mmCIF file of C-alpha atoms in Angstrom:
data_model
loop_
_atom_site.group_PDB
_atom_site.id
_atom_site.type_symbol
_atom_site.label_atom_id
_atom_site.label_comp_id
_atom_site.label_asym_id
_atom_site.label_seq_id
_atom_site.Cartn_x
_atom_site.Cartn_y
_atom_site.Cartn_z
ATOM 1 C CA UNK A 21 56.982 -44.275 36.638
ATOM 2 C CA UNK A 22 55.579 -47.794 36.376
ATOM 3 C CA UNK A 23 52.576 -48.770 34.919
ATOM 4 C CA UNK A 24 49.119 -47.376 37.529
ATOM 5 C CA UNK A 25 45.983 -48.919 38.435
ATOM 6 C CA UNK A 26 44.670 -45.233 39.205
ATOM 7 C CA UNK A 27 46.157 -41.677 39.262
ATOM 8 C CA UNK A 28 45.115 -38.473 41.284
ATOM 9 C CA UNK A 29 46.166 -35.344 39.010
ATOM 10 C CA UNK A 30 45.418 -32.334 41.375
ATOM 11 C CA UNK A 31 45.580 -28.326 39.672
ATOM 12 C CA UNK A 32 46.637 -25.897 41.307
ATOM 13 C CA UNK A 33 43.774 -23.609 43.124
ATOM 14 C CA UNK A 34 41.430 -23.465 46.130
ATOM 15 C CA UNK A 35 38.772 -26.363 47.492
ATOM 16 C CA UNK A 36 37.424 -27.798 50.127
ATOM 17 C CA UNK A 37 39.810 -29.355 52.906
ATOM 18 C CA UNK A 38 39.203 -32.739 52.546
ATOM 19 C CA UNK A 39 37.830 -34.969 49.928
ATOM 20 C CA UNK A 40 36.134 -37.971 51.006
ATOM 21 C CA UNK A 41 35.957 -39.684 47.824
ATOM 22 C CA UNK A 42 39.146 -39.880 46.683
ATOM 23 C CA UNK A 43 40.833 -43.510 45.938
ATOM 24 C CA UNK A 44 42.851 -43.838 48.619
ATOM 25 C CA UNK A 45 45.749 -46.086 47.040
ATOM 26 C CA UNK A 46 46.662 -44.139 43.796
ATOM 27 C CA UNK A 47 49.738 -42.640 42.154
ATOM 28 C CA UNK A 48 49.038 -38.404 43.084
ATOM 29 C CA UNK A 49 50.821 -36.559 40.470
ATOM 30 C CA UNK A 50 50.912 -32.579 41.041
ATOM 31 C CA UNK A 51 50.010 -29.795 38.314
ATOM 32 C CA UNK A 52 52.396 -26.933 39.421
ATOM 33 C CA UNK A 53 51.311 -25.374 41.920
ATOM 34 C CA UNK A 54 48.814 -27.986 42.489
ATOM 35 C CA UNK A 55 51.711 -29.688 44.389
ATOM 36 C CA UNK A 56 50.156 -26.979 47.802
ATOM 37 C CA UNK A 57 46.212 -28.206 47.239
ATOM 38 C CA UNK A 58 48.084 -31.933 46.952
ATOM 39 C CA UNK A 59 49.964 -31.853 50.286
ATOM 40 C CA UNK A 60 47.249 -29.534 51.985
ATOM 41 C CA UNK A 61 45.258 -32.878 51.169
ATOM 42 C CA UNK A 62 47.733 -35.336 53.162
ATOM 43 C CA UNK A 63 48.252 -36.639 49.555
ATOM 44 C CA UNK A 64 52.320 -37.114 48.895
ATOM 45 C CA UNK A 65 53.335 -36.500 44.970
ATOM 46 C CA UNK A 66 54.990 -39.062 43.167
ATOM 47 C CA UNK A 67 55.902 -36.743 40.382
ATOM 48 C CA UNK A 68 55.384 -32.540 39.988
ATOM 49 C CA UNK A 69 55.294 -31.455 36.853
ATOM 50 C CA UNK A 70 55.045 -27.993 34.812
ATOM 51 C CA UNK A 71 56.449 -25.146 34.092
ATOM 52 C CA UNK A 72 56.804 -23.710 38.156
ATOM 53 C CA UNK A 73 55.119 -20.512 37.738
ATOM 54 C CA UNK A 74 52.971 -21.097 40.321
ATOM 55 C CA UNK A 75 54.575 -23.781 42.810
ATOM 56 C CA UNK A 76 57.274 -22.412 45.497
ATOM 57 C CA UNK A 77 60.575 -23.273 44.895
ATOM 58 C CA UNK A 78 61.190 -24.777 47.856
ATOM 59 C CA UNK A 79 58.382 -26.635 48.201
ATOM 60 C CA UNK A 80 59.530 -28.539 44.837
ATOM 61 C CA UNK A 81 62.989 -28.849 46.304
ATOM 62 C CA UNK A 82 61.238 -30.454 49.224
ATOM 63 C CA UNK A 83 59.096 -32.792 47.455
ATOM 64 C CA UNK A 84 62.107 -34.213 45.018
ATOM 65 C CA UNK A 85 64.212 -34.940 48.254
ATOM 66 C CA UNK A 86 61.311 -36.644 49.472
ATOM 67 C CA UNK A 87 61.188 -38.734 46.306
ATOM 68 C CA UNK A 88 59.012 -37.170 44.167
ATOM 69 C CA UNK A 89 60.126 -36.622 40.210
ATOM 70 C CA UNK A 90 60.278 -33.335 38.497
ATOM 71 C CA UNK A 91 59.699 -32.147 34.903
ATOM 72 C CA UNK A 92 60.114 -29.179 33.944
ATOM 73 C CA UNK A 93 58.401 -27.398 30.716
ATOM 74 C CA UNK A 94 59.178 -23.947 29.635
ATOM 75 C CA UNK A 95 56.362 -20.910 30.210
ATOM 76 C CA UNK A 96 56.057 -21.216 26.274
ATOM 77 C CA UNK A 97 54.260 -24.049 25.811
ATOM 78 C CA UNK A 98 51.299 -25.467 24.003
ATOM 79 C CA UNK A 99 49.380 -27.208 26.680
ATOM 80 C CA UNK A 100 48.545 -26.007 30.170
ATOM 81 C CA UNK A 101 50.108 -27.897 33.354
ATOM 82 C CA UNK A 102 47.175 -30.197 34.085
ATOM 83 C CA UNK A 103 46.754 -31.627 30.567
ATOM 84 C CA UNK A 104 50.618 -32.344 30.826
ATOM 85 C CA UNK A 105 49.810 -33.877 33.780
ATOM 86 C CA UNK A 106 47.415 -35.746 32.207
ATOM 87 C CA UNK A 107 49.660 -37.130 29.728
ATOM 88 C CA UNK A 108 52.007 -38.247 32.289
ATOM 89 C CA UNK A 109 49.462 -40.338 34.017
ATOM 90 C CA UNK A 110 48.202 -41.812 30.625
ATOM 91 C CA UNK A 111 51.901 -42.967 29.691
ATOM 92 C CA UNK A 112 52.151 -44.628 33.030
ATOM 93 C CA UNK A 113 48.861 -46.776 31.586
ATOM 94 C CA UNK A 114 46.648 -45.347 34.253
ATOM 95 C CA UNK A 115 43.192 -46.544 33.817
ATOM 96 C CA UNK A 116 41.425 -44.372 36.268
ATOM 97 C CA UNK A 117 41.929 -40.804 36.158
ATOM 98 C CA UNK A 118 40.883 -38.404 39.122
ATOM 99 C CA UNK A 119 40.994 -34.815 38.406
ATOM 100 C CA UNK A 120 41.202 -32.833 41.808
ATOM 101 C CA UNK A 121 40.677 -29.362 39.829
ATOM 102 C CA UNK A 122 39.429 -26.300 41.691
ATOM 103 C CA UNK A 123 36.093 -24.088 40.874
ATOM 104 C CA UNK A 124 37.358 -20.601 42.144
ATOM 105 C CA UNK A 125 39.598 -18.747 40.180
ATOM 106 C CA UNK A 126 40.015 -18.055 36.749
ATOM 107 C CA UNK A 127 36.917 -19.318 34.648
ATOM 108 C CA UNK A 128 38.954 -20.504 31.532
ATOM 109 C CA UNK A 129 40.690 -22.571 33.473
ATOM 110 C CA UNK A 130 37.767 -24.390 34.645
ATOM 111 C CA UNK A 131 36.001 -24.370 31.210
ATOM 112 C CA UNK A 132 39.213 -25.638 30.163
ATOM 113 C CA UNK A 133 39.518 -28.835 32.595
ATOM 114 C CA UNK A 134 35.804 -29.758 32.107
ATOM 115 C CA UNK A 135 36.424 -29.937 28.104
ATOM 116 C CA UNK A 136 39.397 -31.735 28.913
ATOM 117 C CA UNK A 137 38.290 -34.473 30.572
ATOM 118 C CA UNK A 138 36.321 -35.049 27.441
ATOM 119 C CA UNK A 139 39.128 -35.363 25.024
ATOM 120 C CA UNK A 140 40.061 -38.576 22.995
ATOM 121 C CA UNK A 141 42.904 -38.709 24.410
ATOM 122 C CA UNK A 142 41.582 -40.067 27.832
ATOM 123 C CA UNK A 143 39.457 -42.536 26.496
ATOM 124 C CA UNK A 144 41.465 -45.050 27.377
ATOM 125 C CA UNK A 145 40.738 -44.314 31.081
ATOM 126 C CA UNK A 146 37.861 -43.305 33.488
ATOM 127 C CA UNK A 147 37.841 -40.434 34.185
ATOM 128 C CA UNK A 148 36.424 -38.654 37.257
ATOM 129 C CA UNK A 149 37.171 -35.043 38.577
ATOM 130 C CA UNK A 150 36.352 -32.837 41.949
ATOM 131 C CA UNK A 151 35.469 -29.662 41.424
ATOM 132 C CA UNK A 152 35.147 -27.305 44.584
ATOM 133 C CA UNK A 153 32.164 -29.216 46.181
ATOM 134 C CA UNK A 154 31.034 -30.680 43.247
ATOM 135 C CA UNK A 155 32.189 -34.334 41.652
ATOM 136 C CA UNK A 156 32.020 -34.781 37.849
ATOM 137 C CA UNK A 157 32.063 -38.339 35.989
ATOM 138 C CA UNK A 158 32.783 -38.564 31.995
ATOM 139 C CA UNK A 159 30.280 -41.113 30.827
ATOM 140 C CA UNK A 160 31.835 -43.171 27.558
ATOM 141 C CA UNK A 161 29.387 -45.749 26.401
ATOM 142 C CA UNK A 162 27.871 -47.074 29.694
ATOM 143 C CA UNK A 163 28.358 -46.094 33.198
ATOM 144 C CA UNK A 164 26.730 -46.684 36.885
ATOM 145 C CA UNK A 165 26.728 -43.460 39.416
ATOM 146 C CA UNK A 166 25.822 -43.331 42.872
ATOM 147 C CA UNK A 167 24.325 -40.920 44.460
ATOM 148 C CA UNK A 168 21.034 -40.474 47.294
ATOM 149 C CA UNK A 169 17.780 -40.593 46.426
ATOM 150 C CA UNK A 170 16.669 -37.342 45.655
ATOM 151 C CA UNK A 171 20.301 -35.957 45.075
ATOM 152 C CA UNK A 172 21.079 -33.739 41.970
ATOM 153 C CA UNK A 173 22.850 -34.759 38.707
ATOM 154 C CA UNK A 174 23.321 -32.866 35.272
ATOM 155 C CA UNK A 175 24.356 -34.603 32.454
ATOM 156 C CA UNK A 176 25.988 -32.123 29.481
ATOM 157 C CA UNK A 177 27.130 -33.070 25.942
ATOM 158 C CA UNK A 178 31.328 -32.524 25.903
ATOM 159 C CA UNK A 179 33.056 -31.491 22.507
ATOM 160 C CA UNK A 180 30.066 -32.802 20.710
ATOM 161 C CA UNK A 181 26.382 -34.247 20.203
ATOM 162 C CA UNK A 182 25.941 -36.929 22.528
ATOM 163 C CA UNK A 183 23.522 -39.265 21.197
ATOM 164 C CA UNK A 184 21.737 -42.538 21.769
ATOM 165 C CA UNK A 185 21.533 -40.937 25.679
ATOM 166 C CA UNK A 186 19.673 -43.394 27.902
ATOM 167 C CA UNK A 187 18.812 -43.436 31.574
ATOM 168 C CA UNK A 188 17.676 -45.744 34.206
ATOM 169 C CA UNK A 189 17.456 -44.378 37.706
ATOM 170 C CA UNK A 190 16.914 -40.945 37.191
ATOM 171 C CA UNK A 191 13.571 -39.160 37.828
ATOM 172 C CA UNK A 192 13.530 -37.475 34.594
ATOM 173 C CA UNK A 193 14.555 -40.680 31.973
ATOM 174 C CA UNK A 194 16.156 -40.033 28.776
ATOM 175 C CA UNK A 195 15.092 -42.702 26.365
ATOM 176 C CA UNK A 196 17.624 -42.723 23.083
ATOM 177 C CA UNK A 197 18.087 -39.011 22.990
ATOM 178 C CA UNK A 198 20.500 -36.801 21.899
ATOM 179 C CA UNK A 199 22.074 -33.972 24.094
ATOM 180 C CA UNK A 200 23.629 -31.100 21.880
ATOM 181 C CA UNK A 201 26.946 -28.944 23.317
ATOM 182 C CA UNK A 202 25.266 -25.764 25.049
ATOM 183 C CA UNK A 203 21.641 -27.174 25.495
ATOM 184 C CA UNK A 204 20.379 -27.299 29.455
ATOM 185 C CA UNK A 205 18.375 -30.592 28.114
ATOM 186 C CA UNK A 206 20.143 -32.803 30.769
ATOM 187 C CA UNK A 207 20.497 -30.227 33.267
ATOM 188 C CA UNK A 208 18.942 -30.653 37.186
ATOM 189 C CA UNK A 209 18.131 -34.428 36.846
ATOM 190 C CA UNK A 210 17.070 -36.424 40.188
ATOM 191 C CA UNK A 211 18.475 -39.647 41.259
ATOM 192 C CA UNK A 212 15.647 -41.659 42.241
ATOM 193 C CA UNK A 213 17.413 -44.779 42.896
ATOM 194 C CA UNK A 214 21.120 -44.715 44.624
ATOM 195 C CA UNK A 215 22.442 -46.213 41.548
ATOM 196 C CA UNK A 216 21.935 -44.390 38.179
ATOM 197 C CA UNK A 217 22.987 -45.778 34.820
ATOM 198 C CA UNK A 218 23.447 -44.072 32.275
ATOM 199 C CA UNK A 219 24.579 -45.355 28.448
ATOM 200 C CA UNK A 220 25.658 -43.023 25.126
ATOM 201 C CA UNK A 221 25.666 -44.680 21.720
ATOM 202 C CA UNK A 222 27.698 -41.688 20.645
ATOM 203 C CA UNK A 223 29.504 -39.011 22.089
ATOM 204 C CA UNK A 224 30.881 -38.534 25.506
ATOM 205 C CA UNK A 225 28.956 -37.319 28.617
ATOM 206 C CA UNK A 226 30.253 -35.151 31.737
ATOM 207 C CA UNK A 227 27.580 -35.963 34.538
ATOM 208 C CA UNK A 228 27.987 -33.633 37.351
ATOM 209 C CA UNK A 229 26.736 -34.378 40.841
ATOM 210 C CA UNK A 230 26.701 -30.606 42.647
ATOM 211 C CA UNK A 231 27.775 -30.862 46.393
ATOM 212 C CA UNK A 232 29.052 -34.504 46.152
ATOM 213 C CA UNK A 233 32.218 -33.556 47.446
ATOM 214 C CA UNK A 234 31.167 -31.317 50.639
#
């Protein structure tokens, strides 16, 4: 695959029909079974990837005559379909990851994508995700977020203190603070301008913006 401005990873699971925010020129690679919620979408795979425990056959067969590549991993394995997926988008230099990830279903699954998109390993990209109605953004060092006046945002601490948290925009500011893992600190913030920034010193941030997607 060559080298990506910006990759759509979509897991496998239920969400809403359509998703007006997602880039509309990007690379969509499909987590298993994520390769249904990808062409339920309108969005055409470039690559399917996992271990096919949850896609249907022929709807892989279909999407490799249609041009798509396939790997294949075996059920044993030490990493789950979407963080393969994830891999696959980083070695094809993608510098914008967006995770279209679902929030029914299993709940270690979606613990498991939001720590995820927190990892080191992605900190070479931005990285966004959907979440049912919900739209997450992991905040490294400095970041701008739009939103409506008045519209909802939590801000939580990812595999780690975040510290040095600052705000400008938000209704509630943070001035140099430091969110811990587990602490509702940032949670239920307003927007009070329709661009937020928000900078860490240290750390990594997941801001969440509930019903962005709907």
């Amino acid at each position: 695959m060559q080298d990506i401005d910006t990759a759509v990873v979509v897991a496998a699971g239920e969400g809403p029909d359509d998703l007006p925010g997602l880039p509309g020129r990007a690379t969509v690679i499909a987590a298993d079974g994520g390769l249904h919620r990808a062409l339920a979408l309108g969005l055409r795979p470039s690559l399917v990837v996992g271990d096919f425990d949850s896609a249907d056959p022929d709807a892989v067969t279909a999407a490799e005559r249609a041009g798509a590549r396939v790997v294949r991993h075996p059920a044993a394995k030490d990493a789950t379909d979407l963080e393969l997926a994830l891999d696959e988008a980083l070695a094809a230099g993608a510098r914008r990851i967006v995770v279209v990830a679902s929030a029914e279903g299993r709940l270690d699954h979606l613990a498991a994508v939001l720590l995820l998109l927190g990892a080191e390993s992605l900190a070479a990209a931005e990285s966004d995700a959907f979440g049912g109605d919900a739209l997450g953004h992991v905040v490294r060092a400095e970041r701008v977020l739009h939103g409506g006046v008045g519209d909802l945002v939590t801000l939580l601490a990812l595999n780690g203190p975040a510290a040095g948290v600052s705000t400008d925009g938000l209704a509630y500011p943070l001035r140099g603070e430091t969110l811990q893992p587990g602490s509702s600190r940032g949670v239920s913030n307003v927007f009070s301008a329709p661009d937020a920034r928000i900078t860490v010193e240290r750390g990594v941030i997941l801001a969440i913006l509930p019903g962005a997607a709907a």
